[in-house]
mmCIF file with all atom_site columns, N, CA, C and O in Angstrom:
data_model
loop_
_atom_site.group_PDB
_atom_site.id
_atom_site.type_symbol
_atom_site.label_atom_id
_atom_site.label_alt_id
_atom_site.label_comp_id
_atom_site.label_asym_id
_atom_site.label_entity_id
_atom_site.label_seq_id
_atom_site.pdbx_PDB_ins_code
_atom_site.Cartn_x
_atom_site.Cartn_y
_atom_site.Cartn_z
_atom_site.occupancy
_atom_site.B_iso_or_equiv
_atom_site.pdbx_formal_charge
_atom_site.auth_seq_id
_atom_site.auth_comp_id
_atom_site.auth_asym_id
_atom_site.auth_atom_id
_atom_site.pdbx_PDB_model_num
ATOM 1   N N  . MET C 1 1  ? -12.270 -3.804  -3.893  1.00 0.00 ? 1  MET C N  1
ATOM 2   C CA . MET C 1 1  ? -12.228 -2.859  -2.996  1.00 0.00 ? 1  MET C CA 1
ATOM 3   C C  . MET C 1 1  ? -11.288 -1.753  -3.680  1.00 0.00 ? 1  MET C C  1
ATOM 4   O O  . MET C 1 1  ? -10.428 -1.738  -4.614  1.00 0.00 ? 1  MET C O  1
ATOM 5   N N  . SER C 1 2  ? -11.841 -0.727  -3.632  1.00 0.00 ? 2  SER C N  1
ATOM 6   C CA . SER C 1 2  ? -11.243 0.573   -4.113  1.00 0.00 ? 2  SER C CA 1
ATOM 7   C C  . SER C 1 2  ? -9.849  0.977   -3.775  1.00 0.00 ? 2  SER C C  1
ATOM 8   O O  . SER C 1 2  ? -9.443  0.639   -2.655  1.00 0.00 ? 2  SER C O  1
ATOM 9   N N  . SER C 1 3  ? -9.023  1.475   -4.805  1.00 0.00 ? 3  SER C N  1
ATOM 10  C CA . SER C 1 3  ? -7.591  1.750   -4.279  1.00 0.00 ? 3  SER C CA 1
ATOM 11  C C  . SER C 1 3  ? -7.440  2.528   -3.114  1.00 0.00 ? 3  SER C C  1
ATOM 12  O O  . SER C 1 3  ? -6.516  2.399   -2.254  1.00 0.00 ? 3  SER C O  1
ATOM 13  N N  . CYS C 1 4  ? -8.331  3.775   -2.968  1.00 0.00 ? 4  CYS C N  1
ATOM 14  C CA . CYS C 1 4  ? -8.265  4.520   -1.625  1.00 0.00 ? 4  CYS C CA 1
ATOM 15  C C  . CYS C 1 4  ? -8.609  3.570   -0.165  1.00 0.00 ? 4  CYS C C  1
ATOM 16  O O  . CYS C 1 4  ? -7.736  4.074   0.626   1.00 0.00 ? 4  CYS C O  1
ATOM 17  N N  . LEU C 1 5  ? -9.299  2.616   -0.403  1.00 0.00 ? 5  LEU C N  1
ATOM 18  C CA . LEU C 1 5  ? -9.720  1.879   0.783   1.00 0.00 ? 5  LEU C CA 1
ATOM 19  C C  . LEU C 1 5  ? -8.451  1.108   1.199   1.00 0.00 ? 5  LEU C C  1
ATOM 20  O O  . LEU C 1 5  ? -8.177  0.929   2.361   1.00 0.00 ? 5  LEU C O  1
ATOM 21  N N  . VAL C 1 6  ? -7.781  0.669   -0.089  1.00 0.00 ? 6  VAL C N  1
ATOM 22  C CA . VAL C 1 6  ? -6.462  -0.290  0.163   1.00 0.00 ? 6  VAL C CA 1
ATOM 23  C C  . VAL C 1 6  ? -5.528  0.300   0.832   1.00 0.00 ? 6  VAL C C  1
ATOM 24  O O  . VAL C 1 6  ? -5.059  0.091   1.927   1.00 0.00 ? 6  VAL C O  1
ATOM 25  N N  . PHE C 1 7  ? -5.154  1.823   0.439   1.00 0.00 ? 7  PHE C N  1
ATOM 26  C CA . PHE C 1 7  ? -4.348  2.404   0.955   1.00 0.00 ? 7  PHE C CA 1
ATOM 27  C C  . PHE C 1 7  ? -4.513  3.038   2.396   1.00 0.00 ? 7  PHE C C  1
ATOM 28  O O  . PHE C 1 7  ? -3.667  2.846   3.283   1.00 0.00 ? 7  PHE C O  1
ATOM 29  N N  . THR C 1 8  ? -5.856  3.329   2.651   1.00 0.00 ? 8  THR C N  1
ATOM 30  C CA . THR C 1 8  ? -6.172  3.615   3.853   1.00 0.00 ? 8  THR C CA 1
ATOM 31  C C  . THR C 1 8  ? -6.082  2.381   5.083   1.00 0.00 ? 8  THR C C  1
ATOM 32  O O  . THR C 1 8  ? -5.464  2.319   6.356   1.00 0.00 ? 8  THR C O  1
ATOM 33  N N  . HIS C 1 9  ? -6.412  1.229   4.402   1.00 0.00 ? 9  HIS C N  1
ATOM 34  C CA . HIS C 1 9  ? -6.436  0.075   5.420   1.00 0.00 ? 9  HIS C CA 1
ATOM 35  C C  . HIS C 1 9  ? -4.777  -0.080  5.532   1.00 0.00 ? 9  HIS C C  1
ATOM 36  O O  . HIS C 1 9  ? -4.412  -0.651  6.722   1.00 0.00 ? 9  HIS C O  1
ATOM 37  N N  . ILE C 1 10 ? -3.832  -0.346  4.464   1.00 0.00 ? 10 ILE C N  1
ATOM 38  C CA . ILE C 1 10 ? -2.513  -0.542  4.871   1.00 0.00 ? 10 ILE C CA 1
ATOM 39  C C  . ILE C 1 10 ? -1.845  0.665   5.717   1.00 0.00 ? 10 ILE C C  1
ATOM 40  O O  . ILE C 1 10 ? -1.194  0.340   6.837   1.00 0.00 ? 10 ILE C O  1
ATOM 41  N N  . ILE C 1 11 ? -2.430  1.886   5.627   1.00 0.00 ? 11 ILE C N  1
ATOM 42  C CA . ILE C 1 11 ? -1.764  2.860   6.398   1.00 0.00 ? 11 ILE C CA 1
ATOM 43  C C  . ILE C 1 11 ? -2.380  2.686   7.945   1.00 0.00 ? 11 ILE C C  1
ATOM 44  O O  . ILE C 1 11 ? -1.597  2.735   8.932   1.00 0.00 ? 11 ILE C O  1
ATOM 45  N N  . SER C 1 12 ? -3.631  2.421   8.026   1.00 0.00 ? 12 SER C N  1
ATOM 46  C CA . SER C 1 12 ? -4.180  2.367   9.345   1.00 0.00 ? 12 SER C CA 1
ATOM 47  C C  . SER C 1 12 ? -3.633  0.854   10.154  1.00 0.00 ? 12 SER C C  1
ATOM 48  O O  . SER C 1 12 ? -3.532  1.118   11.451  1.00 0.00 ? 12 SER C O  1
ATOM 49  N N  . GLU C 1 13 ? -3.363  0.105   9.355   1.00 0.00 ? 13 GLU C N  1
ATOM 50  C CA . GLU C 1 13 ? -2.821  -1.206  10.032  1.00 0.00 ? 13 GLU C CA 1
ATOM 51  C C  . GLU C 1 13 ? -1.317  -0.867  10.570  1.00 0.00 ? 13 GLU C C  1
ATOM 52  O O  . GLU C 1 13 ? -0.894  -1.222  11.580  1.00 0.00 ? 13 GLU C O  1
ATOM 53  N N  . ALA C 1 14 ? -0.510  -0.041  9.800   1.00 0.00 ? 14 ALA C N  1
ATOM 54  C CA . ALA C 1 14 ? 0.766   0.408   10.141  1.00 0.00 ? 14 ALA C CA 1
ATOM 55  C C  . ALA C 1 14 ? 0.695   0.988   11.458  1.00 0.00 ? 14 ALA C C  1
ATOM 56  O O  . ALA C 1 14 ? 1.504   1.012   12.192  1.00 0.00 ? 14 ALA C O  1
ATOM 57  N N  . GLU C 1 15 ? -0.486  1.908   11.217  1.00 0.00 ? 15 GLU C N  1
ATOM 58  C CA . GLU C 1 15 ? -0.362  3.005   12.344  1.00 0.00 ? 15 GLU C CA 1
ATOM 59  C C  . GLU C 1 15 ? -0.837  2.059   13.887  1.00 0.00 ? 15 GLU C C  1
ATOM 60  O O  . GLU C 1 15 ? -0.014  2.444   14.773  1.00 0.00 ? 15 GLU C O  1
ATOM 61  N N  . GLU C 1 16 ? -1.478  1.429   13.582  1.00 0.00 ? 16 GLU C N  1
ATOM 62  C CA . GLU C 1 16 ? -2.041  0.272   14.872  1.00 0.00 ? 16 GLU C CA 1
ATOM 63  C C  . GLU C 1 16 ? -0.822  -0.581  15.217  1.00 0.00 ? 16 GLU C C  1
ATOM 64  O O  . GLU C 1 16 ? -0.485  -0.523  16.536  1.00 0.00 ? 16 GLU C O  1
ATOM 65  N N  . ASN C 1 17 ? -0.118  -0.978  14.597  1.00 0.00 ? 17 ASN C N  1
ATOM 66  C CA . ASN C 1 17 ? 1.129   -2.107  14.760  1.00 0.00 ? 17 ASN C CA 1
ATOM 67  C C  . ASN C 1 17 ? 2.362   -1.413  15.279  1.00 0.00 ? 17 ASN C C  1
ATOM 68  O O  . ASN C 1 17 ? 3.031   -1.561  16.379  1.00 0.00 ? 17 ASN C O  1
ATOM 69  N N  . TYR C 1 18 ? 2.314   -0.180  14.844  1.00 0.00 ? 18 TYR C N  1
ATOM 70  C CA . TYR C 1 18 ? 3.719   0.873   15.442  1.00 0.00 ? 18 TYR C CA 1
ATOM 71  C C  . TYR C 1 18 ? 3.418   2.040   16.059  1.00 0.00 ? 18 TYR C C  1
ATOM 72  O O  . TYR C 1 18 ? 4.549   2.712   16.360  1.00 0.00 ? 18 TYR C O  1
ATOM 73  N N  . GLN C 1 19 ? 2.161   2.184   16.567  1.00 0.00 ? 19 GLN C N  1
ATOM 74  C CA . GLN C 1 19 ? 1.757   3.420   17.169  1.00 0.00 ? 19 GLN C CA 1
ATOM 75  C C  . GLN C 1 19 ? 2.554   4.778   16.859  1.00 0.00 ? 19 GLN C C  1
ATOM 76  O O  . GLN C 1 19 ? 3.026   5.555   17.454  1.00 0.00 ? 19 GLN C O  1
ATOM 77  N N  . VAL C 1 20 ? 2.285   4.998   15.414  1.00 0.00 ? 20 VAL C N  1
ATOM 78  C CA . VAL C 1 20 ? 2.884   6.210   14.736  1.00 0.00 ? 20 VAL C CA 1
ATOM 79  C C  . VAL C 1 20 ? 1.478   6.815   14.031  1.00 0.00 ? 20 VAL C C  1
ATOM 80  O O  . VAL C 1 20 ? 0.675   6.069   13.618  1.00 0.00 ? 20 VAL C O  1
ATOM 81  N N  . SER C 1 21 ? 1.840   7.970   13.444  1.00 0.00 ? 21 SER C N  1
ATOM 82  C CA . SER C 1 21 ? 0.668   8.706   12.930  1.00 0.00 ? 21 SER C CA 1
ATOM 83  C C  . SER C 1 21 ? 1.198   8.817   11.258  1.00 0.00 ? 21 SER C C  1
ATOM 84  O O  . SER C 1 21 ? 2.277   9.158   11.007  1.00 0.00 ? 21 SER C O  1
ATOM 85  N N  . LEU C 1 22 ? 0.603   8.224   10.422  1.00 0.00 ? 22 LEU C N  1
ATOM 86  C CA . LEU C 1 22 ? 0.929   8.398   9.113   1.00 0.00 ? 22 LEU C CA 1
ATOM 87  C C  . LEU C 1 22 ? 0.115   8.885   8.098   1.00 0.00 ? 22 LEU C C  1
ATOM 88  O O  . LEU C 1 22 ? 0.442   9.368   7.088   1.00 0.00 ? 22 LEU C O  1
ATOM 89  N N  . LYS C 1 23 ? -1.063  8.915   8.430   1.00 0.00 ? 23 LYS C N  1
ATOM 90  C CA . LYS C 1 23 ? -2.189  9.608   7.776   1.00 0.00 ? 23 LYS C CA 1
ATOM 91  C C  . LYS C 1 23 ? -1.643  11.357  7.300   1.00 0.00 ? 23 LYS C C  1
ATOM 92  O O  . LYS C 1 23 ? -0.962  11.794  7.966   1.00 0.00 ? 23 LYS C O  1
ATOM 93  N N  . ASP C 1 24 ? -2.154  11.564  5.988   1.00 0.00 ? 24 ASP C N  1
ATOM 94  C CA . ASP C 1 24 ? -1.901  12.836  5.637   1.00 0.00 ? 24 ASP C CA 1
ATOM 95  C C  . ASP C 1 24 ? -0.358  13.275  5.211   1.00 0.00 ? 24 ASP C C  1
ATOM 96  O O  . ASP C 1 24 ? -0.189  14.150  5.319   1.00 0.00 ? 24 ASP C O  1
ATOM 97  N N  . ASP C 1 25 ? 0.429   12.168  5.219   1.00 0.00 ? 25 ASP C N  1
ATOM 98  C CA . ASP C 1 25 ? 1.695   12.359  4.815   1.00 0.00 ? 25 ASP C CA 1
ATOM 99  C C  . ASP C 1 25 ? 2.052   11.870  3.477   1.00 0.00 ? 25 ASP C C  1
ATOM 100 O O  . ASP C 1 25 ? 1.742   10.763  2.954   1.00 0.00 ? 25 ASP C O  1
ATOM 101 N N  . PRO C 1 26 ? 2.280   12.900  2.502   1.00 0.00 ? 26 PRO C N  1
ATOM 102 C CA . PRO C 1 26 ? 2.464   12.536  0.865   1.00 0.00 ? 26 PRO C CA 1
ATOM 103 C C  . PRO C 1 26 ? 3.515   11.673  0.662   1.00 0.00 ? 26 PRO C C  1
ATOM 104 O O  . PRO C 1 26 ? 3.442   10.755  -0.097  1.00 0.00 ? 26 PRO C O  1
ATOM 105 N N  . THR C 1 27 ? 4.514   11.615  1.726   1.00 0.00 ? 27 THR C N  1
ATOM 106 C CA . THR C 1 27 ? 5.581   10.645  1.231   1.00 0.00 ? 27 THR C CA 1
ATOM 107 C C  . THR C 1 27 ? 5.127   9.313   1.423   1.00 0.00 ? 27 THR C C  1
ATOM 108 O O  . THR C 1 27 ? 5.469   8.197   0.927   1.00 0.00 ? 27 THR C O  1
ATOM 109 N N  . VAL C 1 28 ? 4.149   9.152   2.886   1.00 0.00 ? 28 VAL C N  1
ATOM 110 C CA . VAL C 1 28 ? 3.783   7.996   2.839   1.00 0.00 ? 28 VAL C CA 1
ATOM 111 C C  . VAL C 1 28 ? 2.974   7.146   2.014   1.00 0.00 ? 28 VAL C C  1
ATOM 112 O O  . VAL C 1 28 ? 2.980   6.161   1.439   1.00 0.00 ? 28 VAL C O  1
ATOM 113 N N  . GLU C 1 29 ? 1.985   8.113   1.467   1.00 0.00 ? 29 GLU C N  1
ATOM 114 C CA . GLU C 1 29 ? 1.037   7.850   0.494   1.00 0.00 ? 29 GLU C CA 1
ATOM 115 C C  . GLU C 1 29 ? 1.650   7.375   -0.837  1.00 0.00 ? 29 GLU C C  1
ATOM 116 O O  . GLU C 1 29 ? 1.334   6.397   -1.578  1.00 0.00 ? 29 GLU C O  1
ATOM 117 N N  . ALA C 1 30 ? 2.697   8.135   -1.091  1.00 0.00 ? 30 ALA C N  1
ATOM 118 C CA . ALA C 1 30 ? 3.386   7.786   -2.561  1.00 0.00 ? 30 ALA C CA 1
ATOM 119 C C  . ALA C 1 30 ? 4.173   6.527   -2.470  1.00 0.00 ? 30 ALA C C  1
ATOM 120 O O  . ALA C 1 30 ? 4.141   5.810   -3.367  1.00 0.00 ? 30 ALA C O  1
ATOM 121 N N  . ALA C 1 31 ? 4.725   6.070   -1.182  1.00 0.00 ? 31 ALA C N  1
ATOM 122 C CA . ALA C 1 31 ? 5.449   4.859   -0.725  1.00 0.00 ? 31 ALA C CA 1
ATOM 123 C C  . ALA C 1 31 ? 4.443   3.682   -0.935  1.00 0.00 ? 31 ALA C C  1
ATOM 124 O O  . ALA C 1 31 ? 4.692   2.652   -1.410  1.00 0.00 ? 31 ALA C O  1
ATOM 125 N N  . VAL C 1 32 ? 3.310   3.770   -0.183  1.00 0.00 ? 32 VAL C N  1
ATOM 126 C CA . VAL C 1 32 ? 2.257   3.004   -0.185  1.00 0.00 ? 32 VAL C CA 1
ATOM 127 C C  . VAL C 1 32 ? 1.854   2.637   -1.672  1.00 0.00 ? 32 VAL C C  1
ATOM 128 O O  . VAL C 1 32 ? 1.580   1.570   -2.395  1.00 0.00 ? 32 VAL C O  1
ATOM 129 N N  . ARG C 1 33 ? 1.424   3.659   -2.627  1.00 0.00 ? 33 ARG C N  1
ATOM 130 C CA . ARG C 1 33 ? 0.968   3.692   -3.934  1.00 0.00 ? 33 ARG C CA 1
ATOM 131 C C  . ARG C 1 33 ? 2.250   2.677   -5.078  1.00 0.00 ? 33 ARG C C  1
ATOM 132 O O  . ARG C 1 33 ? 1.741   1.916   -5.510  1.00 0.00 ? 33 ARG C O  1
ATOM 133 N N  . ASP C 1 34 ? 3.389   3.059   -4.690  1.00 0.00 ? 34 ASP C N  1
ATOM 134 C CA . ASP C 1 34 ? 4.429   2.588   -5.446  1.00 0.00 ? 34 ASP C CA 1
ATOM 135 C C  . ASP C 1 34 ? 4.652   1.054   -4.995  1.00 0.00 ? 34 ASP C C  1
ATOM 136 O O  . ASP C 1 34 ? 4.787   0.054   -5.868  1.00 0.00 ? 34 ASP C O  1
ATOM 137 N N  . LEU C 1 35 ? 4.461   0.777   -3.814  1.00 0.00 ? 35 LEU C N  1
ATOM 138 C CA . LEU C 1 35 ? 4.600   -0.449  -3.365  1.00 0.00 ? 35 LEU C CA 1
ATOM 139 C C  . LEU C 1 35 ? 3.352   -1.469  -3.885  1.00 0.00 ? 35 LEU C C  1
ATOM 140 O O  . LEU C 1 35 ? 3.797   -2.479  -4.334  1.00 0.00 ? 35 LEU C O  1
ATOM 141 N N  . VAL C 1 36 ? 2.325   -1.154  -3.847  1.00 0.00 ? 36 VAL C N  1
ATOM 142 C CA . VAL C 1 36 ? 1.197   -1.839  -4.619  1.00 0.00 ? 36 VAL C CA 1
ATOM 143 C C  . VAL C 1 36 ? 1.316   -1.877  -6.010  1.00 0.00 ? 36 VAL C C  1
ATOM 144 O O  . VAL C 1 36 ? 0.904   -2.877  -6.464  1.00 0.00 ? 36 VAL C O  1
ATOM 145 N N  . ARG C 1 37 ? 1.756   -0.687  -6.569  1.00 0.00 ? 37 ARG C N  1
ATOM 146 C CA . ARG C 1 37 ? 1.898   -1.197  -8.169  1.00 0.00 ? 37 ARG C CA 1
ATOM 147 C C  . ARG C 1 37 ? 2.840   -2.199  -8.231  1.00 0.00 ? 37 ARG C C  1
ATOM 148 O O  . ARG C 1 37 ? 2.717   -2.806  -9.267  1.00 0.00 ? 37 ARG C O  1
ATOM 149 N N  . LYS C 1 38 ? 3.997   -2.003  -7.569  1.00 0.00 ? 38 LYS C N  1
ATOM 150 C CA . LYS C 1 38 ? 5.316   -2.931  -7.963  1.00 0.00 ? 38 LYS C CA 1
ATOM 151 C C  . LYS C 1 38 ? 4.901   -4.413  -7.621  1.00 0.00 ? 38 LYS C C  1
ATOM 152 O O  . LYS C 1 38 ? 4.981   -5.314  -8.381  1.00 0.00 ? 38 LYS C O  1
ATOM 153 N N  . LEU C 1 39 ? 3.895   -4.469  -6.412  1.00 0.00 ? 39 LEU C N  1
ATOM 154 C CA . LEU C 1 39 ? 3.221   -6.032  -6.155  1.00 0.00 ? 39 LEU C CA 1
ATOM 155 C C  . LEU C 1 39 ? 2.459   -6.437  -7.369  1.00 0.00 ? 39 LEU C C  1
ATOM 156 O O  . LEU C 1 39 ? 2.182   -7.571  -7.792  1.00 0.00 ? 39 LEU C O  1
ATOM 157 N N  . ALA C 1 40 ? 1.503   -5.432  -7.991  1.00 0.00 ? 40 ALA C N  1
ATOM 158 C CA . ALA C 1 40 ? 0.562   -5.960  -8.992  1.00 0.00 ? 40 ALA C CA 1
ATOM 159 C C  . ALA C 1 40 ? 1.379   -6.220  -10.084 1.00 0.00 ? 40 ALA C C  1
ATOM 160 O O  . ALA C 1 40 ? 0.931   -7.274  -10.922 1.00 0.00 ? 40 ALA C O  1
ATOM 161 N N  . LYS C 1 41 ? 2.248   -5.727  -10.383 1.00 0.00 ? 41 LYS C N  1
ATOM 162 C CA . LYS C 1 41 ? 3.447   -5.781  -11.644 1.00 0.00 ? 41 LYS C CA 1
ATOM 163 C C  . LYS C 1 41 ? 3.907   -7.141  -11.451 1.00 0.00 ? 41 LYS C C  1
ATOM 164 O O  . LYS C 1 41 ? 3.949   -8.003  -12.513 1.00 0.00 ? 41 LYS C O  1
ATOM 165 N N  . MET C 1 42 ? 4.359   -7.538  -10.345 1.00 0.00 ? 42 MET C N  1
ATOM 166 C CA . MET C 1 42 ? 4.932   -8.871  -10.136 1.00 0.00 ? 42 MET C CA 1
ATOM 167 C C  . MET C 1 42 ? 3.977   -9.943  -10.291 1.00 0.00 ? 42 MET C C  1
ATOM 168 O O  . MET C 1 42 ? 4.250   -10.855 -11.095 1.00 0.00 ? 42 MET C O  1
ATOM 169 N N  . LYS C 1 43 ? 2.698   -9.521  -9.805  1.00 0.00 ? 43 LYS C N  1
ATOM 170 C CA . LYS C 1 43 ? 1.552   -10.532 -10.104 1.00 0.00 ? 43 LYS C CA 1
ATOM 171 C C  . LYS C 1 43 ? 1.480   -10.779 -11.587 1.00 0.00 ? 43 LYS C C  1
ATOM 172 O O  . LYS C 1 43 ? 1.223   -11.929 -11.800 1.00 0.00 ? 43 LYS C O  1
ATOM 173 N N  . ILE C 1 44 ? 1.103   -9.889  -12.240 1.00 0.00 ? 44 ILE C N  1
ATOM 174 C CA . ILE C 1 44 ? 0.786   -9.714  -13.440 1.00 0.00 ? 44 ILE C CA 1
ATOM 175 C C  . ILE C 1 44 ? 1.759   -10.757 -14.140 1.00 0.00 ? 44 ILE C C  1
ATOM 176 O O  . ILE C 1 44 ? 1.539   -11.382 -14.907 1.00 0.00 ? 44 ILE C O  1
ATOM 177 N N  . THR C 1 45 ? 3.084   -10.507 -14.044 1.00 0.00 ? 45 THR C N  1
ATOM 178 C CA . THR C 1 45 ? 4.389   -11.129 -14.569 1.00 0.00 ? 45 THR C CA 1
ATOM 179 C C  . THR C 1 45 ? 4.247   -12.535 -14.363 1.00 0.00 ? 45 THR C C  1
ATOM 180 O O  . THR C 1 45 ? 4.523   -13.479 -15.018 1.00 0.00 ? 45 THR C O  1
ATOM 181 N N  . THR C 1 46 ? 3.943   -12.898 -13.077 1.00 0.00 ? 46 THR C N  1
ATOM 182 C CA . THR C 1 46 ? 3.897   -14.287 -12.505 1.00 0.00 ? 46 THR C CA 1
ATOM 183 C C  . THR C 1 46 ? 2.596   -14.978 -13.250 1.00 0.00 ? 46 THR C C  1
ATOM 184 O O  . THR C 1 46 ? 3.154   -16.013 -13.766 1.00 0.00 ? 46 THR C O  1
ATOM 185 N N  . LEU C 1 47 ? 1.667   -14.179 -13.501 1.00 0.00 ? 47 LEU C N  1
ATOM 186 C CA . LEU C 1 47 ? 0.748   -14.982 -13.865 1.00 0.00 ? 47 LEU C CA 1
ATOM 187 C C  . LEU C 1 47 ? 0.835   -14.990 -15.631 1.00 0.00 ? 47 LEU C C  1
ATOM 188 O O  . LEU C 1 47 ? 0.260   -16.137 -15.973 1.00 0.00 ? 47 LEU C O  1
ATOM 189 N N  . THR C 1 48 ? 1.284   -14.159 -16.320 1.00 0.00 ? 48 THR C N  1
ATOM 190 C CA . THR C 1 48 ? 1.723   -14.341 -17.794 1.00 0.00 ? 48 THR C CA 1
ATOM 191 C C  . THR C 1 48 ? 2.857   -15.318 -17.899 1.00 0.00 ? 48 THR C C  1
ATOM 192 O O  . THR C 1 48 ? 2.635   -15.931 -19.231 1.00 0.00 ? 48 THR C O  1
ATOM 193 N N  . LYS C 1 49 ? 3.681   -15.590 -17.162 1.00 0.00 ? 49 LYS C N  1
ATOM 194 C CA . LYS C 1 49 ? 4.624   -16.571 -17.146 1.00 0.00 ? 49 LYS C CA 1
ATOM 195 C C  . LYS C 1 49 ? 4.215   -18.128 -16.956 1.00 0.00 ? 49 LYS C C  1
ATOM 196 O O  . LYS C 1 49 ? 4.630   -18.979 -17.541 1.00 0.00 ? 49 LYS C O  1
ATOM 197 N N  . GLY C 1 50 ? 3.230   -18.178 -16.183 1.00 0.00 ? 50 GLY C N  1
ATOM 198 C CA . GLY C 1 50 ? 2.773   -19.426 -15.838 1.00 0.00 ? 50 GLY C CA 1
ATOM 199 C C  . GLY C 1 50 ? 1.731   -20.053 -16.674 1.00 0.00 ? 50 GLY C C  1
ATOM 200 O O  . GLY C 1 50 ? 1.829   -21.022 -17.459 1.00 0.00 ? 50 GLY C O  1
#
């Protein structure tokens, strides 16, 4: 799945669950990108230590 689709899915799911509009908000996009990067780094760190 491309990163664009991942971001879109995360934002769409949040919009559906909380009945808010988050699309086209650069702050939201940056926060989602940052979250995904941090989770990926955690996963890489976990895999390399194991």
